[in-house]
JSON list of C-alpha atoms and ligand atoms in Angstrom, two decimals:
[
{"chain": "A", "resi": 29, "resn": "PRO", "atom": "CA", "xyz": [0.00, 0.00, 0.00]},
{"chain": "A", "resi": 30, "resn": "ARG", "atom": "CA", "xyz": [1.00, 3.60, -0.62]},
{"chain": "A", "resi": 31, "resn": "VAL", "atom": "CA", "xyz": [0.51, 4.64, 3.03]},
{"chain": "A", "resi": 32, "resn": "ALA", "atom": "CA", "xyz": [0.97, 2.72, 6.26]},
{"chain": "A", "resi": 33, "resn": "ALA", "atom": "CA", "xyz": [-1.93, 1.51, 8.36]},
{"chain": "A", "resi": 34, "resn": "PHE", "atom": "CA", "xyz": [-2.34, 3.11, 11.76]},
{"chain": "A", "resi": 35, "resn": "ALA", "atom": "CA", "xyz": [-4.28, 2.26, 14.89]},
{"chain": "A", "resi": 36, "resn": "HIS", "atom": "CA", "xyz": [-4.60, 4.58, 17.89]},
{"chain": "A", "resi": 37, "resn": "LYS", "atom": "CA", "xyz": [-6.45, 4.45, 21.17]},
{"chain": "A", "resi": 38, "resn": "VAL", "atom": "CA", "xyz": [-8.75, 7.18, 22.45]},
{"chain": "A", "resi": 39, "resn": "THR", "atom": "CA", "xyz": [-8.39, 7.55, 26.21]},
{"chain": "A", "resi": 40, "resn": "ARG", "atom": "CA", "xyz": [-10.86, 9.15, 28.66]},
{"chain": "A", "resi": 41, "resn": "GLU", "atom": "CA", "xyz": [-10.53, 11.22, 31.81]},
{"chain": "A", "resi": 42, "resn": "PRO", "atom": "CA", "xyz": [-8.94, 13.20, 30.50]},
{"chain": "A", "resi": 43, "resn": "TRP", "atom": "CA", "xyz": [-9.78, 12.73, 26.82]},
{"chain": "A", "resi": 44, "resn": "GLY", "atom": "CA", "xyz": [-6.70, 12.11, 24.75]},
{"chain": "A", "resi": 45, "resn": "LEU", "atom": "CA", "xyz": [-4.83, 9.88, 22.37]},
{"chain": "A", "resi": 46, "resn": "ASP", "atom": "CA", "xyz": [-2.17, 7.41, 23.36]},
{"chain": "A", "resi": 47, "resn": "GLY", "atom": "CA", "xyz": [1.19, 8.03, 21.76]},
{"chain": "A", "resi": 48, "resn": "THR", "atom": "CA", "xyz": [2.11, 11.39, 20.34]},
{"chain": "A", "resi": 49, "resn": "ALA", "atom": "CA", "xyz": [-0.77, 13.77, 19.77]},
{"chain": "A", "resi": 50, "resn": "LYS", "atom": "CA", "xyz": [-1.03, 17.42, 18.82]},
{"chain": "A", "resi": 51, "resn": "ILE", "atom": "CA", "xyz": [-3.30, 19.56, 21.00]},
{"chain": "A", "resi": 52, "resn": "ASP", "atom": "CA", "xyz": [-4.70, 22.90, 19.84]},
{"chain": "A", "resi": 53, "resn": "ILE", "atom": "CA", "xyz": [-6.49, 24.93, 22.49]},
{"chain": "A", "resi": 54, "resn": "ARG", "atom": "CA", "xyz": [-9.00, 27.63, 21.53]},
{"chain": "A", "resi": 55, "resn": "ARG", "atom": "CA", "xyz": [-9.63, 30.21, 24.23]},
{"chain": "A", "resi": 56, "resn": "GLN", "atom": "CA", "xyz": [-12.28, 32.91, 24.50]},
{"chain": "A", "resi": 57, "resn": "LYS", "atom": "CA", "xyz": [-9.78, 35.52, 23.29]},
{"chain": "A", "resi": 58, "resn": "ASP", "atom": "CA", "xyz": [-9.11, 33.45, 20.14]},
{"chain": "A", "resi": 59, "resn": "LEU", "atom": "CA", "xyz": [-12.85, 33.51, 19.34]},
{"chain": "A", "resi": 60, "resn": "ALA", "atom": "CA", "xyz": [-13.55, 37.17, 20.11]},
{"chain": "A", "resi": 61, "resn": "ASP", "atom": "CA", "xyz": [-15.14, 37.69, 16.67]},
{"chain": "A", "resi": 62, "resn": "CYS", "atom": "CA", "xyz": [-17.42, 34.62, 17.01]},
{"chain": "A", "resi": 63, "resn": "PHE", "atom": "CA", "xyz": [-19.55, 35.22, 20.08]},
{"chain": "A", "resi": 64, "resn": "ALA", "atom": "CA", "xyz": [-22.23, 37.90, 20.00]},
{"chain": "A", "resi": 65, "resn": "GLY", "atom": "CA", "xyz": [-22.03, 38.53, 23.74]},
{"chain": "A", "resi": 66, "resn": "GLN", "atom": "CA", "xyz": [-18.93, 40.34, 24.85]},
{"chain": "A", "resi": 67, "resn": "LYS", "atom": "CA", "xyz": [-19.76, 39.80, 28.51]},
{"chain": "A", "resi": 68, "resn": "ASP", "atom": "CA", "xyz": [-19.16, 36.39, 30.00]},
{"chain": "A", "resi": 69, "resn": "THR", "atom": "CA", "xyz": [-21.88, 35.49, 32.50]},
{"chain": "A", "resi": 70, "resn": "ASP", "atom": "CA", "xyz": [-20.04, 32.34, 33.66]},
{"chain": "A", "resi": 71, "resn": "CYS", "atom": "CA", "xyz": [-17.23, 34.52, 34.83]},
{"chain": "A", "resi": 72, "resn": "PRO", "atom": "CA", "xyz": [-18.34, 38.02, 35.81]},
{"chain": "A", "resi": 73, "resn": "LYS", "atom": "CA", "xyz": [-15.21, 39.81, 34.62]},
{"chain": "A", "resi": 74, "resn": "GLY", "atom": "CA", "xyz": [-15.10, 37.85, 31.40]},
{"chain": "A", "resi": 75, "resn": "ASP", "atom": "CA", "xyz": [-12.05, 35.64, 31.18]},
{"chain": "A", "resi": 76, "resn": "PRO", "atom": "CA", "xyz": [-10.21, 35.93, 27.86]},
{"chain": "A", "resi": 77, "resn": "GLU", "atom": "CA", "xyz": [-8.06, 32.95, 28.89]},
{"chain": "A", "resi": 78, "resn": "LYS", "atom": "CA", "xyz": [-11.05, 30.63, 29.41]},
{"chain": "A", "resi": 79, "resn": "GLU", "atom": "CA", "xyz": [-10.70, 27.45, 27.35]},
{"chain": "A", "resi": 80, "resn": "ILE", "atom": "CA", "xyz": [-13.67, 27.00, 25.02]},
{"chain": "A", "resi": 81, "resn": "TYR", "atom": "CA", "xyz": [-12.48, 23.89, 23.17]},
{"chain": "A", "resi": 82, "resn": "LYS", "atom": "CA", "xyz": [-9.48, 21.85, 22.19]},
{"chain": "A", "resi": 83, "resn": "VAL", "atom": "CA", "xyz": [-8.68, 19.69, 19.19]},
{"chain": "A", "resi": 84, "resn": "ILE", "atom": "CA", "xyz": [-6.51, 16.59, 19.57]},
{"chain": "A", "resi": 85, "resn": "SER", "atom": "CA", "xyz": [-5.07, 15.02, 16.45]},
{"chain": "A", "resi": 86, "resn": "PRO", "atom": "CA", "xyz": [-2.34, 12.47, 15.68]},
{"chain": "A", "resi": 87, "resn": "ALA", "atom": "CA", "xyz": [1.09, 14.16, 15.65]},
{"chain": "A", "resi": 88, "resn": "GLU", "atom": "CA", "xyz": [2.12, 12.52, 12.42]},
{"chain": "A", "resi": 89, "resn": "GLN", "atom": "CA", "xyz": [-0.32, 13.35, 9.64]},
{"chain": "A", "resi": 90, "resn": "GLU", "atom": "CA", "xyz": [0.13, 10.60, 7.11]},
{"chain": "A", "resi": 91, "resn": "GLN", "atom": "CA", "xyz": [-0.20, 11.38, 3.45]},
{"chain": "A", "resi": 92, "resn": "SER", "atom": "CA", "xyz": [-3.37, 9.34, 3.60]},
{"chain": "A", "resi": 93, "resn": "ASP", "atom": "CA", "xyz": [-6.84, 9.89, 2.17]},
{"chain": "A", "resi": 94, "resn": "LEU", "atom": "CA", "xyz": [-8.42, 9.91, 5.64]},
{"chain": "A", "resi": 95, "resn": "THR", "atom": "CA", "xyz": [-7.45, 11.35, 8.99]},
{"chain": "A", "resi": 96, "resn": "TYR", "atom": "CA", "xyz": [-9.28, 12.34, 12.14]},
{"chain": "A", "resi": 97, "resn": "ALA", "atom": "CA", "xyz": [-9.38, 14.75, 15.07]},
{"chain": "A", "resi": 98, "resn": "ILE", "atom": "CA", "xyz": [-11.10, 14.70, 18.44]},
{"chain": "A", "resi": 99, "resn": "THR", "atom": "CA", "xyz": [-12.78, 17.89, 19.64]},
{"chain": "A", "resi": 100, "resn": "ILE", "atom": "CA", "xyz": [-13.62, 18.56, 23.28]},
{"chain": "A", "resi": 101, "resn": "ILE", "atom": "CA", "xyz": [-15.90, 21.55, 23.87]},
{"chain": "A", "resi": 102, "resn": "GLN", "atom": "CA", "xyz": [-16.18, 22.70, 27.47]},
{"chain": "A", "resi": 103, "resn": "PRO", "atom": "CA", "xyz": [-19.69, 23.32, 28.84]},
{"chain": "A", "resi": 104, "resn": "GLY", "atom": "CA", "xyz": [-20.69, 26.93, 29.38]},
{"chain": "A", "resi": 105, "resn": "LYS", "atom": "CA", "xyz": [-21.62, 30.15, 27.62]},
{"chain": "A", "resi": 106, "resn": "VAL", "atom": "CA", "xyz": [-20.23, 33.49, 26.56]},
{"chain": "A", "resi": 107, "resn": "GLY", "atom": "CA", "xyz": [-23.07, 35.85, 27.35]},
{"chain": "A", "resi": 108, "resn": "ASP", "atom": "CA", "xyz": [-26.18, 33.80, 26.52]},
{"chain": "A", "resi": 109, "resn": "GLU", "atom": "CA", "xyz": [-24.46, 31.92, 23.69]},
{"chain": "A", "resi": 110, "resn": "TYR", "atom": "CA", "xyz": [-23.31, 28.35, 24.24]},
{"chain": "A", "resi": 111, "resn": "HIS", "atom": "CA", "xyz": [-19.66, 27.43, 23.75]},
{"chain": "A", "resi": 112, "resn": "MET", "atom": "CA", "xyz": [-18.96, 26.51, 20.14]},
{"chain": "A", "resi": 113, "resn": "THR", "atom": "CA", "xyz": [-16.25, 25.94, 17.59]},
{"chain": "A", "resi": 114, "resn": "ARG", "atom": "CA", "xyz": [-15.12, 28.67, 15.19]},
{"chain": "A", "resi": 115, "resn": "GLY", "atom": "CA", "xyz": [-16.61, 26.84, 12.19]},
{"chain": "A", "resi": 116, "resn": "HIS", "atom": "CA", "xyz": [-15.35, 26.50, 8.64]},
{"chain": "A", "resi": 117, "resn": "PHE", "atom": "CA", "xyz": [-16.02, 25.47, 5.07]},
{"chain": "A", "resi": 118, "resn": "HIS", "atom": "CA", "xyz": [-13.73, 22.88, 3.56]},
{"chain": "A", "resi": 119, "resn": "LYS", "atom": "CA", "xyz": [-11.61, 24.40, 0.82]},
{"chain": "A", "resi": 120, "resn": "ARG", "atom": "CA", "xyz": [-12.30, 21.44, -1.41]},
{"chain": "A", "resi": 121, "resn": "ALA", "atom": "CA", "xyz": [-15.91, 21.54, -2.55]},
{"chain": "A", "resi": 122, "resn": "ASP", "atom": "CA", "xyz": [-16.05, 17.72, -2.74]},
{"chain": "A", "resi": 123, "resn": "ALA", "atom": "CA", "xyz": [-14.86, 17.06, 0.83]},
{"chain": "A", "resi": 124, "resn": "GLY", "atom": "CA", "xyz": [-17.52, 15.94, 3.31]},
{"chain": "A", "resi": 125, "resn": "GLU", "atom": "CA", "xyz": [-16.94, 14.70, 6.83]},
{"chain": "A", "resi": 126, "resn": "LEU", "atom": "CA", "xyz": [-18.25, 12.23, 9.41]},
{"chain": "A", "resi": 127, "resn": "TYR", "atom": "CA", "xyz": [-18.69, 13.13, 13.08]},
{"chain": "A", "resi": 128, "resn": "PHE", "atom": "CA", "xyz": [-19.00, 10.45, 15.76]},
{"chain": "A", "resi": 129, "resn": "GLY", "atom": "CA", "xyz": [-20.34, 11.60, 19.14]},
{"chain": "A", "resi": 130, "resn": "LEU", "atom": "CA", "xyz": [-18.27, 10.25, 22.06]},
{"chain": "A", "resi": 131, "resn": "SER", "atom": "CA", "xyz": [-19.72, 12.13, 25.03]},
{"chain": "A", "resi": 132, "resn": "GLY", "atom": "CA", "xyz": [-22.12, 14.92, 25.94]},
{"chain": "A", "resi": 133, "resn": "SER", "atom": "CA", "xyz": [-24.69, 16.63, 23.74]},
{"chain": "A", "resi": 134, "resn": "GLY", "atom": "CA", "xyz": [-25.09, 19.58, 21.44]},
{"chain": "A", "resi": 135, "resn": "VAL", "atom": "CA", "xyz": [-25.87, 20.64, 17.90]},
{"chain": "A", "resi": 136, "resn": "ILE", "atom": "CA", "xyz": [-24.03, 21.02, 14.61]},
{"chain": "A", "resi": 137, "resn": "LEU", "atom": "CA", "xyz": [-24.99, 24.07, 12.57]},
{"chain": "A", "resi": 138, "resn": "MET", "atom": "CA", "xyz": [-24.49, 23.66, 8.82]},
{"chain": "A", "resi": 139, "resn": "GLN", "atom": "CA", "xyz": [-24.62, 26.66, 6.54]},
{"chain": "A", "resi": 140, "resn": "ASP", "atom": "CA", "xyz": [-24.52, 26.90, 2.76]},
{"chain": "A", "resi": 141, "resn": "ARG", "atom": "CA", "xyz": [-22.83, 29.65, 0.76]},
{"chain": "A", "resi": 142, "resn": "LEU", "atom": "CA", "xyz": [-26.09, 31.66, 0.71]},
{"chain": "A", "resi": 143, "resn": "GLY", "atom": "CA", "xyz": [-26.30, 31.68, 4.52]},
{"chain": "A", "resi": 144, "resn": "SER", "atom": "CA", "xyz": [-29.09, 29.13, 4.88]},
{"chain": "A", "resi": 145, "resn": "VAL", "atom": "CA", "xyz": [-28.66, 27.09, 8.10]},
{"chain": "A", "resi": 146, "resn": "THR", "atom": "CA", "xyz": [-29.77, 23.58, 9.04]},
{"chain": "A", "resi": 147, "resn": "LYS", "atom": "CA", "xyz": [-28.91, 21.71, 12.24]},
{"chain": "A", "resi": 148, "resn": "GLU", "atom": "CA", "xyz": [-28.34, 18.18, 13.45]},
{"chain": "A", "resi": 149, "resn": "ASP", "atom": "CA", "xyz": [-28.16, 16.96, 17.03]},
{"chain": "A", "resi": 150, "resn": "ILE", "atom": "CA", "xyz": [-24.92, 15.40, 18.19]},
{"chain": "A", "resi": 151, "resn": "ALA", "atom": "CA", "xyz": [-24.56, 13.29, 21.33]},
{"chain": "A", "resi": 152, "resn": "GLU", "atom": "CA", "xyz": [-22.76, 10.20, 22.54]},
{"chain": "A", "resi": 153, "resn": "GLY", "atom": "CA", "xyz": [-23.41, 7.46, 19.99]},
{"chain": "A", "resi": 154, "resn": "ALA", "atom": "CA", "xyz": [-24.51, 9.78, 17.17]},
{"chain": "A", "resi": 155, "resn": "VAL", "atom": "CA", "xyz": [-23.06, 9.56, 13.68]},
{"chain": "A", "resi": 156, "resn": "VAL", "atom": "CA", "xyz": [-23.55, 12.74, 11.65]},
{"chain": "A", "resi": 157, "resn": "TYR", "atom": "CA", "xyz": [-22.61, 13.21, 8.02]},
{"chain": "A", "resi": 158, "resn": "ILE", "atom": "CA", "xyz": [-21.66, 16.72, 6.93]},
{"chain": "A", "resi": 159, "resn": "PRO", "atom": "CA", "xyz": [-22.06, 16.97, 3.16]},
{"chain": "A", "resi": 160, "resn": "PRO", "atom": "CA", "xyz": [-19.51, 18.76, 0.97]},
{"chain": "A", "resi": 161, "resn": "GLY", "atom": "CA", "xyz": [-20.12, 22.48, 0.54]},
{"chain": "A", "resi": 162, "resn": "LEU", "atom": "CA", "xyz": [-21.61, 23.21, 3.97]},
{"chain": "A", "resi": 163, "resn": "ALA", "atom": "CA", "xyz": [-19.81, 25.21, 6.65]},
{"chain": "A", "resi": 164, "resn": "HIS", "atom": "CA", "xyz": [-20.06, 23.51, 10.04]},
{"chain": "A", "resi": 165, "resn": "ARG", "atom": "CA", "xyz": [-19.91, 24.71, 13.63]},
{"chain": "A", "resi": 166, "resn": "THR", "atom": "CA", "xyz": [-20.49, 22.55, 16.72]},
{"chain": "A", "resi": 167, "resn": "VAL", "atom": "CA", "xyz": [-22.22, 23.92, 19.82]},
{"chain": "A", "resi": 168, "resn": "ASN", "atom": "CA", "xyz": [-22.18, 22.37, 23.30]},
{"chain": "A", "resi": 169, "resn": "THR", "atom": "CA", "xyz": [-25.67, 22.81, 24.79]},
{"chain": "A", "resi": 170, "resn": "GLY", "atom": "CA", "xyz": [-25.19, 20.15, 27.50]},
{"chain": "A", "resi": 171, "resn": "GLN", "atom": "CA", "xyz": [-24.00, 20.15, 31.10]},
{"chain": "A", "resi": 172, "resn": "GLY", "atom": "CA", "xyz": [-20.73, 18.30, 30.49]},
{"chain": "A", "resi": 173, "resn": "GLU", "atom": "CA", "xyz": [-17.99, 18.26, 27.88]},
{"chain": "A", "resi": 174, "resn": "LEU", "atom": "CA", "xyz": [-19.12, 17.61, 24.31]},
{"chain": "A", "resi": 175, "resn": "VAL", "atom": "CA", "xyz": [-16.65, 15.22, 22.70]},
{"chain": "A", "resi": 176, "resn": "PHE", "atom": "CA", "xyz": [-16.69, 13.97, 19.12]},
{"chain": "A", "resi": 177, "resn": "LEU", "atom": "CA", "xyz": [-14.36, 12.43, 16.60]},
{"chain": "A", "resi": 178, "resn": "ALA", "atom": "CA", "xyz": [-14.29, 13.88, 13.08]},
{"chain": "A", "resi": 179, "resn": "ALA", "atom": "CA", "xyz": [-13.08, 11.76, 10.15]},
{"chain": "A", "resi": 180, "resn": "TYR", "atom": "CA", "xyz": [-12.12, 13.64, 6.99]},
{"chain": "A", "resi": 181, "resn": "SER", "atom": "CA", "xyz": [-9.65, 13.94, 4.16]},
{"chain": "A", "resi": 182, "resn": "PRO", "atom": "CA", "xyz": [-6.39, 15.74, 5.03]},
{"chain": "A", "resi": 183, "resn": "GLN", "atom": "CA", "xyz": [-6.75, 17.34, 1.60]},
{"chain": "A", "resi": 184, "resn": "ALA", "atom": "CA", "xyz": [-10.10, 18.92, 2.59]},
{"chain": "A", "resi": 185, "resn": "GLY", "atom": "CA", "xyz": [-8.50, 22.17, 3.79]},
{"chain": "A", "resi": 186, "resn": "HIS", "atom": "CA", "xyz": [-10.11, 24.57, 6.25]},
{"chain": "A", "resi": 187, "resn": "ASP", "atom": "CA", "xyz": [-11.57, 27.88, 5.06]},
{"chain": "A", "resi": 188, "resn": "TYR", "atom": "CA", "xyz": [-12.09, 30.02, 8.17]},
{"chain": "A", "resi": 189, "resn": "GLU", "atom": "CA", "xyz": [-12.00, 33.37, 6.35]},
{"chain": "A", "resi": 190, "resn": "SER", "atom": "CA", "xyz": [-15.48, 33.02, 4.83]},
{"chain": "A", "resi": 191, "resn": "ILE", "atom": "CA", "xyz": [-16.89, 32.58, 8.33]},
{"chain": "A", "resi": 192, "resn": "VAL", "atom": "CA", "xyz": [-14.92, 35.52, 9.70]},
{"chain": "A", "resi": 193, "resn": "ARG", "atom": "CA", "xyz": [-16.44, 37.66, 6.91]},
{"chain": "A", "resi": 194, "resn": "ARG", "atom": "CA", "xyz": [-20.08, 36.52, 7.07]},
{"chain": "A", "resi": 195, "resn": "GLY", "atom": "CA", "xyz": [-20.49, 34.60, 10.30]},
{"chain": "A", "resi": 196, "resn": "PHE", "atom": "CA", "xyz": [-23.32, 32.11, 10.78]},
{"chain": "A", "resi": 197, "resn": "SER", "atom": "CA", "xyz": [-26.84, 33.45, 10.29]},
{"chain": "A", "resi": 198, "resn": "LYS", "atom": "CA", "xyz": [-28.13, 31.52, 13.35]},
{"chain": "A", "resi": 199, "resn": "ARG", "atom": "CA", "xyz": [-26.91, 31.34, 16.93]},
{"chain": "A", "resi": 200, "resn": "VAL", "atom": "CA", "xyz": [-27.62, 28.85, 19.70]},
{"chain": "A", "resi": 201, "resn": "VAL", "atom": "CA", "xyz": [-28.52, 30.70, 22.89]},
{"chain": "A", "resi": 202, "resn": "GLU", "atom": "CA", "xyz": [-30.10, 29.94, 26.25]},
{"chain": "A", "resi": 203, "resn": "ARG", "atom": "CA", "xyz": [-33.70, 31.14, 26.63]},
{"chain": "A", "resi": 204, "resn": "ASP", "atom": "CA", "xyz": [-35.61, 30.25, 29.81]},
{"chain": "A", "resi": 205, "resn": "GLY", "atom": "CA", "xyz": [-33.06, 27.57, 30.62]},
{"chain": "A", "resi": 206, "resn": "ARG", "atom": "CA", "xyz": [-33.32, 25.90, 27.19]},
{"chain": "A", "resi": 207, "resn": "ALA", "atom": "CA", "xyz": [-31.20, 25.94, 24.06]},
{"chain": "A", "resi": 208, "resn": "GLU", "atom": "CA", "xyz": [-32.83, 27.85, 21.22]},
{"chain": "A", "resi": 209, "resn": "LEU", "atom": "CA", "xyz": [-31.81, 28.63, 17.65]},
{"chain": "A", "resi": 210, "resn": "VAL", "atom": "CA", "xyz": [-32.20, 32.35, 16.93]},
{"chain": "A", "resi": 211, "resn": "ASP", "atom": "CA", "xyz": [-31.33, 34.69, 14.06]},
{"chain": "A", "resi": 212, "resn": "ALA", "atom": "CA", "xyz": [-27.86, 36.13, 14.45]},
{"chain": "B", "resi": 388, "resn": "PAN", "atom": "C1", "xyz": [-13.27, 19.32, 13.01]},
{"chain": "B", "resi": 388, "resn": "PAN", "atom": "C2", "xyz": [-13.01, 20.77, 13.50]},
{"chain": "B", "resi": 388, "resn": "PAN", "atom": "C3", "xyz": [-12.93, 20.91, 15.01]},
{"chain": "B", "resi": 388, "resn": "PAN", "atom": "C4", "xyz": [-12.69, 22.37, 15.46]},
{"chain": "B", "resi": 388, "resn": "PAN", "atom": "O1", "xyz": [-12.17, 18.50, 13.32]},
{"chain": "B", "resi": 388, "resn": "PAN", "atom": "O2", "xyz": [-11.84, 21.24, 12.88]},
{"chain": "B", "resi": 388, "resn": "PAN", "atom": "O3", "xyz": [-14.13, 20.49, 15.59]},
{"chain": "B", "resi": 388, "resn": "PAN", "atom": "O4", "xyz": [-13.50, 23.29, 14.78]},
{"chain": "B", "resi": 388, "resn": "PAN", "atom": "P1", "xyz": [-12.85, 24.48, 13.93]},
{"chain": "B", "resi": 388, "resn": "PAN", "atom": "O5", "xyz": [-11.88, 23.83, 12.98]},
{"chain": "B", "resi": 388, "resn": "PAN", "atom": "O6", "xyz": [-13.98, 25.13, 13.24]},
{"chain": "B", "resi": 388, "resn": "PAN", "atom": "O7", "xyz": [-12.12, 25.36, 14.90]},
{"chain": "B", "resi": 388, "resn": "PAN", "atom": "C5", "xyz": [-13.54, 19.42, 11.53]},
{"chain": "B", "resi": 388, "resn": "PAN", "atom": "O8", "xyz": [-14.63, 19.78, 11.12]},
{"chain": "B", "resi": 388, "resn": "PAN", "atom": "N1", "xyz": [-12.54, 19.15, 10.68]},
{"chain": "B", "resi": 388, "resn": "PAN", "atom": "O9", "xyz": [-12.69, 19.27, 9.36]},
{"chain": "B", "resi": 389, "resn": "ZN", "atom": "ZN1", "xyz": [-14.59, 20.18, 8.91]}
]
């Protein structure tokens, strides 16, 4: 075969990968342009250093057709908006993705190039397919960490700029103690 097989083990408490893994932490200050609320109600002063999520991926990215990453989104909100990922389109228009829910619960927002949004629930045991051409952002609406594994092509590429420019047209916020999808 052109590329070597690999087999890794996902560990819990804390979530991680055995062997050498790369960990990227996204803090509130890294996502300042994402959340509508500037004030953090979890933390009265607003804590720019607060971890919102982290992404754990294998250190060695093989030149393979498939790879994966594990995302752990901490529970909580910034203002009334639940913790979420930055969100992106794939640069390649033919690159979809599969998400496998490992723990917790939340929603995946998917947005097309015209700004039309649909959503799917994600929770432990869920398998969600994200079709090519849709931007995706994951939101933790649960009480605990939301953890999922994403399987995708390393050639997919991540386009964050389009989201920085236009944002998502829907937000997931807390209203009367419940998660609700509202216009951005
Ligand atoms: C996921 C995401 C991960 C973090 O692995 O990259 O959940 O979200 P952002 O990349 O938007 O910060 C994925 O969709 N990969 O393609
Ligand atoms: Zn993706």
